[in-house]
């Protein structure tokens, strides 16, 4: 995923003398509150007992933190008793009721028994209203007893099902809550077209349980089939075999033949059209966004091909993109066969397409080889961040590669300044915490830097060979950090004992911070901007004299983010008139400029600021802007805009920013 709640290019400041402290604070602060799962529950959580009464099995209590180190391979964020049963296949039949904002229908789970005994089957749910459960063998399913256990604030509510002996299939009738943490219902005015409603799900990390009762752990992989029923004018798409030709008749059938973990199950419903970009790639989007998206992301097919050439076959058939409405709170989500993407990266010049490379790379790291628990997230995101940089280099060349690497490194350093030691460890201890808290630059950028060091030490060619074999070796498996280390022992460490040692590996994975002597990616394209900025600040040159021809968005951001905290009114006007920053069409550049404008009371940008906050729901932008407003005495203005905009925000975005603005 690119939650992009934590990465802020504000952290991408190198010139220490020019570095504004408040920017750093803003860039990496409060990750925890921001990613705390939204829990806007409009209906009370269901704790209904099954009509048939209470099962008599002993309770499995919520896996809570205990003493000592977390156990490798244990998922502390699921109630599921996966050592007794494993779900192998899911059959889903859901109706999207836009009036009541609920999904209702049935989930049928095919289960494999791993025990001779007949314990209860325990599934994960959150705010789901289960109305009936049947179980049995094959098509012979009979009503069975079930109970809802005690609700845990992070984990939801276990659903306990008494199975008949030998049963290998369970059918659960249920309906979601309008406040389901993994489902967003958008009103027509929140979409690009403004005529039709829209629905999308976001299951990572543990939100699948809010719309499907299942074993919601990345250790369990299942295939699925689904029937999604929608209002007739809308199209449903899933992380499965989408058919762009499917008729708009209110019923859509899907099949996902490759086994995936639950957090990769995804549904999107809206007024969606399709446009092919290449043989295996295409875009689903509202008609208003379709052409621009297909143009912006037209290199996706090339990205797919170079990744295959270098890291092994793409094993998911098609790779399509679903462009979500602007209120999507994240950058993107790697739902297999169909990545979910924010429209805010449609910049018109492909400057922000690293996001596509990132989501595509997950088709290898994450979706093919999956973290066994959220502690091991760095195996998903560190590898993916590393691959993203490589893909950007293959497709756009060395300079772009250097810049992306340097920006990532600066993000990491900013994040490290702001974190507790224990949260700087790649294999993080998340017991008793919301797993959404693990999404920081540590698994992403530290993970990537670690792999970059391995590459530097053994040589790129050798490292690529290793990667290709790694993806092949663990394909379609969920692995732990320890599985990876063991594999490393048997491969690279054995092959290159003079270049690598185990102690160093341990230090990277299990110690806080960046090990001494680690690579420090920089980019000449950035460092040459420092003296220019300085000269302008010293009044030695005019803004209009700066030759910005050929500057990429990365350079613009670097240039702006490195400005000191305070600029004079004249300086602001000079910059704005030379570069038309208030009107920038690039959301990242506009964001950097608005941050400067807010903290310097630059009035001419106020209208753009309001428009930006109202029209975009991406938390990466909103959170720092609102925080900046509050810190600069503009709380009333922040409240006014927030109240105007909030009906268009994702519940998570509302929660996070309301906390910033109202302080509760
Ligand atoms: Zn990711």
XYZ file of C-alpha atoms and ligand atoms in Angstrom:
665
model
C 0.000 0.000 0.000
C 0.955 3.608 -0.310
C -1.013 4.913 2.614
C 0.940 8.109 2.263
C -0.099 9.209 5.653
C 3.451 9.295 6.819
C 5.548 10.123 3.818
C 5.737 13.751 3.368
C 8.150 15.369 1.082
C 8.384 17.924 3.814
C 10.732 15.519 5.353
C 12.746 15.601 2.201
C 14.928 18.412 3.346
C 18.614 18.178 3.098
C 20.133 21.636 3.384
C 20.288 21.755 7.132
C 20.922 25.471 7.255
C 17.753 26.086 5.350
C 15.743 23.512 7.127
C 12.700 24.789 8.904
C 12.166 22.832 12.079
C 8.438 23.020 12.071
C 8.469 21.364 8.706
C 10.273 18.380 10.065
C 7.909 18.149 12.967
C 5.026 18.261 10.600
C 6.437 15.797 8.224
C 6.710 12.793 10.366
C 4.658 13.439 13.401
C 1.735 11.605 14.805
C 1.741 8.684 12.504
C -0.088 6.734 15.124
C -3.094 8.935 15.464
C -3.285 9.330 11.747
C -3.420 5.706 10.956
C -5.570 4.710 13.866
C -8.405 2.791 12.383
C -11.466 4.886 11.884
C -14.333 3.592 13.932
C -17.304 5.603 12.918
C -19.837 3.092 13.923
C -23.276 4.290 13.104
C -24.864 1.137 14.383
C -23.903 -0.548 17.600
C -21.517 -3.450 17.076
C -23.397 -6.675 16.877
C -22.997 -9.078 19.704
C -26.044 -11.085 18.887
C -26.010 -14.652 19.881
C -26.907 -17.158 17.268
C -30.576 -17.999 17.268
C -29.690 -21.562 18.005
C -27.966 -20.695 21.278
C -24.466 -20.495 22.678
C -21.736 -22.841 21.706
C -20.015 -24.644 24.512
C -16.402 -24.417 23.429
C -13.947 -22.590 25.677
C -13.254 -19.005 24.641
C -10.092 -18.119 22.802
C -9.201 -14.788 24.247
C -7.877 -11.961 22.133
C -4.175 -12.504 21.466
C -2.765 -9.761 23.645
C 0.723 -8.615 24.366
C 2.660 -10.761 26.760
C 6.213 -10.797 28.007
C 9.232 -11.527 25.865
C 9.711 -11.078 22.170
C 6.845 -11.637 19.780
C 6.776 -15.146 18.460
C 7.761 -15.488 14.840
C 4.852 -16.541 12.667
C 2.172 -15.761 15.224
C -0.455 -13.356 13.975
C -1.424 -11.346 17.025
C -4.091 -9.557 15.017
C -6.491 -12.351 14.244
C -8.826 -14.464 16.368
C -8.804 -17.230 13.777
C -7.767 -20.686 14.995
C -5.720 -21.413 11.909
C -3.977 -24.383 13.461
C -7.338 -26.188 13.479
C -8.884 -24.987 10.237
C -7.746 -23.103 7.168
C -10.048 -21.462 4.677
C -9.102 -22.476 1.135
C -11.839 -20.836 -0.907
C -14.453 -18.133 -0.508
C -17.764 -17.808 -2.365
C -19.191 -14.376 -1.893
C -22.629 -13.102 -2.857
C -23.171 -9.501 -1.827
C -25.694 -6.808 -2.632
C -24.534 -3.220 -2.363
C -27.380 -1.261 -0.780
C -26.391 2.361 -1.380
C -29.466 3.735 0.388
C -28.632 2.070 3.668
C -24.866 1.932 3.109
C -24.612 -1.762 3.788
C -23.350 -4.819 1.968
C -25.546 -7.803 2.635
C -25.508 -11.387 1.532
C -23.610 -14.560 2.181
C -20.018 -15.744 2.444
C -19.417 -19.453 1.962
C -16.053 -20.699 3.185
C -14.490 -23.985 2.126
C -12.327 -25.130 4.978
C -9.566 -27.623 5.383
C -9.402 -29.414 8.705
C -6.000 -29.689 10.345
C -7.173 -31.453 13.475
C -8.869 -34.720 14.334
C -10.858 -32.965 17.032
C -13.878 -30.841 16.323
C -13.245 -27.448 17.908
C -15.279 -24.347 17.100
C -14.326 -22.509 13.968
C -13.339 -18.976 14.968
C -13.529 -16.223 12.354
C -12.707 -12.533 12.438
C -15.455 -9.945 12.144
C -15.835 -6.275 12.941
C -19.201 -4.533 13.201
C -20.797 -7.258 11.129
C -24.334 -8.396 11.842
C -24.443 -12.169 11.370
C -27.991 -13.411 10.909
C -27.563 -17.129 10.214
C -24.845 -19.730 9.814
C -25.079 -23.081 8.061
C -22.404 -25.737 7.895
C -21.859 -29.217 6.555
C -20.285 -31.008 3.636
C -20.635 -30.077 0.004
C -24.081 -28.688 -0.710
C -25.659 -30.270 2.343
C -25.519 -27.344 4.759
C -27.618 -27.208 7.918
C -28.205 -24.360 10.400
C -25.617 -24.435 13.191
C -25.011 -22.620 16.456
C -22.823 -19.563 16.522
C -21.872 -16.859 18.986
C -20.200 -13.499 18.809
C -17.361 -13.240 21.325
C -16.042 -10.260 23.191
C -15.136 -7.224 21.086
C -11.516 -6.049 21.129
C -10.930 -2.406 20.190
C -8.243 -3.297 17.644
C -9.303 -6.726 16.495
C -13.070 -6.639 16.284
C -15.295 -9.504 17.363
C -14.638 -13.238 17.011
C -17.430 -15.239 15.377
C -17.499 -18.748 16.849
C -19.187 -21.482 14.938
C -20.038 -24.946 16.158
C -19.335 -27.303 13.282
C -20.896 -30.719 12.670
C -18.246 -33.453 12.622
C -16.408 -33.543 9.340
C -17.945 -30.309 8.065
C -15.842 -28.652 5.399
C -18.091 -25.807 4.380
C -19.653 -22.908 6.277
C -22.172 -20.399 4.952
C -22.565 -17.124 6.845
C -25.426 -14.758 6.191
C -24.633 -11.247 7.265
C -24.762 -7.579 6.673
C -22.095 -4.930 7.196
C -22.465 -1.782 9.251
C -22.705 1.628 7.533
C -19.560 2.578 9.439
C -17.600 -0.532 8.393
C -13.927 0.397 8.695
C -13.051 -1.189 5.353
C -15.857 0.236 3.207
C -16.393 3.770 2.011
C -19.712 4.844 0.556
C -19.456 8.015 -1.474
C -22.311 10.327 -2.332
C -22.516 11.435 -5.980
C -21.073 14.844 -5.117
C -17.941 13.136 -3.818
C -17.162 11.661 -7.240
C -15.654 13.196 -10.347
C -18.918 12.905 -12.285
C -21.144 14.009 -9.387
C -24.072 11.951 -10.707
C -23.615 8.469 -9.264
C -22.598 7.082 -5.907
C -19.372 5.126 -5.500
C -18.177 2.403 -3.180
C -14.693 1.121 -2.510
C -13.191 -1.178 0.062
C -9.749 -1.016 1.682
C -8.961 -4.222 3.525
C -5.314 -3.787 4.541
C -4.330 -4.218 7.262
C -7.241 -5.889 9.097
C -10.359 -4.329 7.606
C -11.496 -7.252 5.429
C -13.231 -8.524 8.563
C -15.485 -5.460 8.489
C -17.078 -6.612 5.238
C -16.478 -10.383 5.136
C -16.406 -12.768 8.095
C -13.256 -14.822 7.497
C -9.814 -15.755 8.759
C -8.445 -12.251 8.414
C -4.758 -13.035 8.589
C -2.116 -12.781 5.871
C -1.074 -16.349 6.698
C -4.145 -17.813 5.079
C -4.464 -17.671 1.305
C -7.683 -18.450 -0.492
C -9.132 -18.367 -3.967
C -12.487 -16.704 -4.371
C -15.560 -16.351 -6.512
C -17.976 -13.509 -6.082
C -21.313 -12.230 -7.264
C -21.733 -8.518 -6.627
C -25.183 -6.974 -7.073
C -25.318 -3.267 -7.766
C -27.734 -0.583 -8.908
C -28.175 -1.162 -12.648
C -26.313 1.877 -13.919
C -23.129 1.036 -12.022
C -20.197 -1.290 -12.686
C -18.552 -3.484 -10.072
C -14.873 -4.441 -10.237
C -12.798 -6.604 -7.929
C -9.266 -7.824 -7.273
C -10.110 -10.660 -9.673
C -10.755 -11.369 -13.353
C -12.559 -8.217 -14.411
C -14.429 -8.218 -17.684
C -14.601 -4.724 -19.174
C -17.301 -6.000 -21.535
C -19.574 -7.148 -18.721
C -23.072 -5.814 -19.274
C -24.474 -3.241 -16.884
C -27.338 -5.354 -15.592
C -26.752 -5.056 -11.871
C -25.030 -8.421 -11.464
C -21.272 -8.993 -11.801
C -19.483 -12.302 -11.499
C -15.825 -12.627 -10.532
C -13.278 -15.323 -10.084
C -9.871 -15.078 -8.460
C -8.095 -18.337 -9.291
C -4.845 -17.486 -7.484
C -4.858 -17.876 -3.735
C -4.525 -14.536 -1.969
C -4.575 -13.327 1.624
C -7.752 -11.648 2.860
C -6.294 -8.134 2.872
C -6.140 -8.277 -0.929
C -9.860 -8.846 -1.424
C -11.284 -5.629 -2.820
C -14.470 -4.284 -4.347
C -15.091 -1.065 -6.269
C -18.492 0.041 -7.576
C -19.234 3.184 -9.525
C -19.912 4.750 -12.872
C -16.865 3.101 -14.384
C -15.596 2.878 -17.937
C -12.559 1.001 -19.168
C -9.725 1.948 -21.486
C -6.938 -0.386 -22.509
C -3.353 0.918 -22.151
C -1.566 -2.148 -23.477
C -2.055 -5.811 -24.073
C -2.325 -6.683 -20.407
C -2.933 -3.286 -18.846
C -5.890 -0.926 -18.692
C -7.708 1.631 -16.581
C -11.131 1.618 -14.971
C -12.276 5.097 -14.057
C -15.208 7.437 -14.104
C -15.599 8.728 -17.678
C -14.501 12.183 -16.515
C -11.080 10.848 -15.463
C -10.590 8.019 -17.933
C -8.677 9.659 -20.770
C -6.364 11.641 -18.531
C -5.621 8.565 -16.427
C -4.922 6.335 -19.420
C -2.528 8.960 -20.814
C -0.775 9.584 -17.503
C -0.226 5.900 -16.828
C 0.465 4.797 -20.395
C 3.892 3.462 -19.388
C 2.325 0.827 -17.153
C 2.729 -1.875 -19.788
C 6.444 -1.018 -20.112
C 6.807 -1.151 -16.355
C 5.189 -4.570 -16.332
C 7.503 -5.854 -19.043
C 10.769 -4.635 -17.512
C 9.790 -5.988 -14.131
C 9.107 -9.371 -15.672
C 12.394 -9.345 -17.560
C 14.362 -8.636 -14.429
C 12.480 -10.270 -11.607
C 10.474 -13.091 -13.126
C 7.054 -13.651 -14.647
C 3.965 -11.645 -13.787
C 1.668 -14.341 -12.466
C -1.642 -12.538 -12.235
C -2.787 -12.440 -15.853
C -3.908 -8.813 -16.230
C -2.753 -5.662 -14.484
C -5.398 -2.946 -14.441
C -5.826 0.240 -12.457
C -8.957 1.496 -10.763
C -8.922 5.280 -10.416
C -10.855 6.243 -7.319
C -12.588 9.540 -6.613
C -10.424 12.303 -5.089
C -11.636 11.460 -1.586
C -9.597 8.222 -1.547
C -7.470 8.812 1.550
C -4.433 6.873 0.340
C -2.004 6.915 -2.552
C -2.733 3.442 -3.795
C -3.489 -0.131 -2.816
C -1.998 -3.152 -4.541
C -5.184 -5.180 -4.910
C -4.098 -7.983 -7.257
C -4.968 -7.595 -10.951
C -6.510 -4.225 -10.101
C -4.537 -1.642 -8.125
C -6.638 1.079 -6.504
C -5.152 4.510 -7.253
C -5.735 8.090 -6.086
C -6.519 10.518 -8.916
C -4.225 13.102 -7.307
C -1.233 11.529 -9.063
C -2.642 12.454 -12.467
C -0.299 15.397 -12.885
C -0.246 15.634 -16.663
C 3.479 14.956 -16.910
C 3.927 11.470 -15.408
C 5.883 13.020 -12.563
C 4.044 11.048 -9.894
C 3.858 7.642 -11.552
C 6.271 6.064 -9.068
C 3.037 5.218 -7.294
C 2.030 2.956 -10.177
C 5.469 1.315 -10.166
C 5.035 0.737 -6.442
C 1.633 -0.906 -6.695
C 2.774 -2.964 -9.681
C 5.897 -4.112 -7.824
C 3.636 -5.544 -5.153
C 2.582 -8.138 -7.719
C 5.931 -9.707 -6.797
C 6.675 -8.493 -3.283
C 3.564 -8.624 -1.160
C 0.999 -10.312 -3.327
C 3.206 -13.188 -4.505
C 5.318 -13.410 -1.343
C 3.314 -12.104 1.557
C 4.242 -11.050 5.080
C 3.082 -13.764 7.453
C 2.063 -11.206 10.043
C 2.046 -7.393 10.212
C 5.326 -7.549 12.109
C 6.846 -8.748 8.836
C 5.366 -5.918 6.749
C 8.860 -4.802 5.724
C 9.052 -7.930 3.557
C 6.144 -6.500 1.563
C 6.983 -2.823 1.612
C 10.781 -2.778 1.801
C 11.105 -5.059 -1.223
C 8.388 -3.111 -3.019
C 10.065 0.236 -2.370
C 13.354 -1.178 -3.616
C 11.683 -2.578 -6.757
C 9.841 0.704 -7.329
C 13.135 2.565 -7.593
C 14.484 -0.060 -9.956
C 11.394 0.104 -12.170
C 11.651 3.891 -12.282
C 15.243 3.531 -13.407
C 14.407 0.981 -16.097
C 11.639 3.126 -17.538
C 12.779 6.706 -16.860
C 16.547 6.503 -16.461
C 19.306 7.095 -13.943
C 18.546 10.654 -12.908
C 14.977 9.848 -11.981
C 16.240 6.801 -10.094
C 18.710 8.894 -8.098
C 16.068 11.452 -7.234
C 13.516 8.878 -6.117
C 16.176 7.187 -3.984
C 17.325 10.453 -2.446
C 13.772 11.517 -1.620
C 13.094 8.174 0.006
C 16.274 8.419 2.055
C 15.363 11.898 3.267
C 11.903 10.667 4.216
C 13.484 7.904 6.229
C 15.821 10.249 8.056
C 12.960 12.593 8.912
C 10.943 9.672 10.224
C 13.826 8.402 12.330
C 14.137 11.809 13.994
C 10.632 11.442 15.230
C 10.254 7.872 16.333
C 10.755 5.760 19.425
C 13.614 3.295 19.126
C 11.312 0.305 19.316
C 9.373 1.536 16.312
C 12.534 1.908 14.240
C 12.946 -1.857 14.167
C 11.971 -3.454 10.887
C 10.547 -6.576 12.539
C 8.371 -4.426 14.790
C 6.536 -5.630 17.901
C 2.869 -4.816 17.348
C 1.281 -6.807 20.109
C -1.679 -5.023 21.625
C -1.540 -2.327 18.948
C -3.467 -1.515 15.834
C -1.508 -3.006 12.926
C -2.173 0.142 10.903
C 0.488 1.664 13.122
C 3.203 -0.283 11.349
C 2.891 1.797 8.189
C 5.814 4.181 8.526
C 8.983 4.808 6.559
C 10.706 2.067 8.540
C 9.262 -0.936 6.657
C 9.281 1.023 3.394
C 12.445 3.069 3.180
C 14.618 1.343 5.758
C 13.655 -1.991 4.237
C 14.559 -0.683 0.812
C 17.868 0.788 1.986
C 18.792 -2.553 3.514
C 18.221 -4.279 0.188
C 20.134 -1.525 -1.582
C 23.099 -2.215 0.684
C 22.909 -5.928 -0.137
C 22.843 -5.023 -3.824
C 25.865 -2.737 -3.408
C 27.814 -5.432 -1.619
C 27.222 -8.401 -3.889
C 26.766 -6.468 -7.131
C 23.566 -5.693 -8.945
C 23.653 -8.624 -11.333
C 24.103 -11.117 -8.529
C 21.488 -9.457 -6.418
C 18.953 -9.490 -9.248
C 19.579 -13.164 -9.711
C 18.957 -13.657 -6.018
C 15.716 -11.677 -6.196
C 14.400 -13.647 -9.125
C 15.099 -16.906 -7.328
C 13.569 -15.559 -4.115
C 10.314 -14.642 -5.848
C 10.220 -18.047 -7.423
C 11.116 -19.931 -4.278
C 8.403 -18.427 -2.071
C 5.774 -17.724 -4.730
C 2.234 -17.747 -3.310
C 3.483 -18.226 0.236
C 3.289 -16.095 3.338
C 6.657 -15.883 5.088
C 8.137 -14.502 8.288
C 11.186 -12.332 8.801
C 12.938 -15.434 10.122
C 12.051 -17.389 6.963
C 13.723 -14.660 4.965
C 16.837 -14.594 7.132
C 17.121 -18.356 6.878
C 16.804 -18.139 3.107
C 19.463 -15.438 3.057
C 21.725 -17.727 5.097
C 21.359 -20.457 2.530
C 21.854 -18.208 -0.479
C 23.657 -14.853 -0.474
C 25.467 -15.321 2.831
C 26.750 -18.683 1.711
C 27.745 -17.416 -1.736
C 29.418 -14.222 -0.543
C 30.834 -14.892 2.926
C 33.529 -12.291 2.342
C 31.010 -9.580 1.491
C 28.119 -10.204 3.850
C 27.830 -11.219 7.424
C 24.975 -12.300 9.601
C 25.630 -9.754 12.310
C 25.073 -6.916 9.898
C 21.825 -8.482 8.686
C 20.620 -8.810 12.280
C 21.505 -5.191 12.927
C 19.431 -3.990 9.986
C 16.381 -6.036 10.847
C 16.318 -6.114 14.631
C 18.000 -2.870 15.725
C 16.648 0.678 15.634
C 18.064 3.353 13.342
C 20.242 2.989 10.274
C 23.405 0.909 10.718
C 26.611 2.866 10.515
C 28.174 2.951 7.085
C 24.872 2.347 5.290
C 24.525 3.833 1.807
C 23.320 7.447 1.700
C 21.612 8.024 -1.625
C 21.899 11.560 -2.959
C 21.099 13.214 -6.238
C 23.122 15.827 -8.088
C 19.855 17.116 -9.479
C 19.020 18.186 -5.936
C 22.336 19.286 -4.528
C 22.794 21.748 -7.371
C 19.596 23.489 -6.228
C 20.916 24.337 -2.771
C 23.227 27.173 -3.844
C 20.552 28.562 -6.159
C 18.040 28.737 -3.345
C 20.626 30.290 -1.101
C 21.547 32.946 -3.655
C 17.920 33.861 -4.095
C 17.358 34.043 -0.350
C 20.387 36.309 -0.033
C 19.006 38.591 -2.717
C 21.876 37.849 -5.088
C 19.563 36.712 -7.863
C 15.946 37.307 -8.829
C 13.479 34.432 -8.897
C 12.795 35.199 -12.535
C 16.518 34.734 -13.244
C 16.482 31.145 -12.048
C 16.549 28.785 -14.975
C 13.878 26.273 -14.048
C 13.499 24.918 -17.548
C 13.594 21.170 -17.358
C 13.050 21.026 -13.604
C 11.131 17.950 -12.637
C 8.451 17.948 -10.002
C 10.991 16.323 -7.668
C 13.272 19.308 -8.037
C 10.468 21.788 -7.528
C 9.522 20.060 -4.322
C 13.090 19.929 -3.156
C 13.528 23.599 -3.957
C 10.346 24.668 -2.133
C 10.583 22.305 0.812
C 14.043 23.593 1.558
C 12.817 27.162 2.040
C 13.287 28.591 5.537
C 10.289 28.793 7.805
C 9.719 32.495 7.294
C 9.749 34.361 4.009
C 8.851 38.001 3.541
C 5.709 39.121 1.760
C 7.896 40.417 -1.078
C 9.719 37.109 -1.383
C 6.441 35.213 -1.510
C 5.055 37.502 -4.168
C 8.241 37.229 -6.163
C 8.195 33.438 -6.131
C 4.515 33.302 -6.961
C 4.715 35.709 -9.840
C 7.844 34.087 -11.265
C 6.534 30.517 -11.086
C 2.751 30.833 -10.753
C 2.862 28.542 -7.754
C -0.588 29.302 -6.365
C -2.071 28.019 -9.589
C 0.207 24.962 -9.971
C -1.624 22.031 -11.517
C 0.720 19.560 -9.852
C -0.830 18.607 -6.518
C 2.541 17.942 -4.911
C 3.955 21.310 -5.937
C 0.727 23.066 -4.965
C 0.910 21.336 -1.607
C 4.503 22.417 -0.948
C 3.635 25.961 -1.883
C 0.481 26.032 0.244
C 2.492 24.860 3.239
C 4.772 27.862 2.760
C 1.778 30.147 2.187
C -0.009 29.030 5.366
C 2.908 29.562 7.673
C 3.676 32.941 6.163
C 0.111 34.260 5.991
C 0.297 34.669 2.254
C -3.200 35.867 1.550
C -3.281 35.516 -2.261
C -3.114 31.722 -1.812
C -6.117 31.482 0.530
C -8.690 30.735 -2.129
C -6.508 27.998 -3.604
C -5.920 26.566 -0.144
C -9.628 26.312 0.497
C -10.285 24.797 -2.891
C -7.456 22.296 -2.393
C -8.724 21.202 1.027
C -12.293 20.868 -0.166
C -11.619 19.015 -3.404
C -8.926 16.539 -2.306
C -9.309 13.855 0.339
C -5.807 12.447 0.346
C -4.585 12.490 3.893
C -0.986 12.951 2.900
C -1.928 16.502 1.930
C -4.744 17.291 4.324
C -3.156 16.371 7.603
C -0.036 18.550 7.313
C -2.037 21.475 5.914
C -4.597 21.431 8.714
C -1.869 20.985 11.290
C 0.062 23.859 9.798
C -3.033 26.058 9.965
C -3.632 25.204 13.603
C 0.005 25.807 14.512
C -0.065 29.161 12.794
C -3.101 30.563 14.560
C -5.595 29.770 11.846
C -7.699 27.283 13.774
C -10.971 29.095 13.094
C -10.287 29.129 9.386
C -9.297 25.446 9.530
C -12.587 24.668 11.294
C -14.617 26.592 8.749
C -13.016 24.811 5.775
C -13.069 21.414 7.479
C -16.788 21.688 8.229
C -17.434 22.620 4.635
C -15.275 19.798 3.269
C -15.815 16.922 5.640
C -18.836 15.360 3.983
C -16.473 14.591 1.119
C -13.742 12.990 3.235
C -13.207 9.324 4.078
C -14.202 8.586 7.706
C -10.535 7.968 8.501
C -9.632 11.386 7.138
C -12.397 13.023 9.155
C -11.231 11.332 12.318
C -7.561 12.184 11.931
C -8.071 15.809 10.962
C -10.846 16.476 13.412
C -8.384 15.491 16.107
C -5.872 17.994 14.772
C -8.385 20.816 14.451
C -10.540 20.263 17.518
C -7.867 18.651 19.641
C -9.926 15.647 20.694
Zn 3.103 -0.732 -0.726
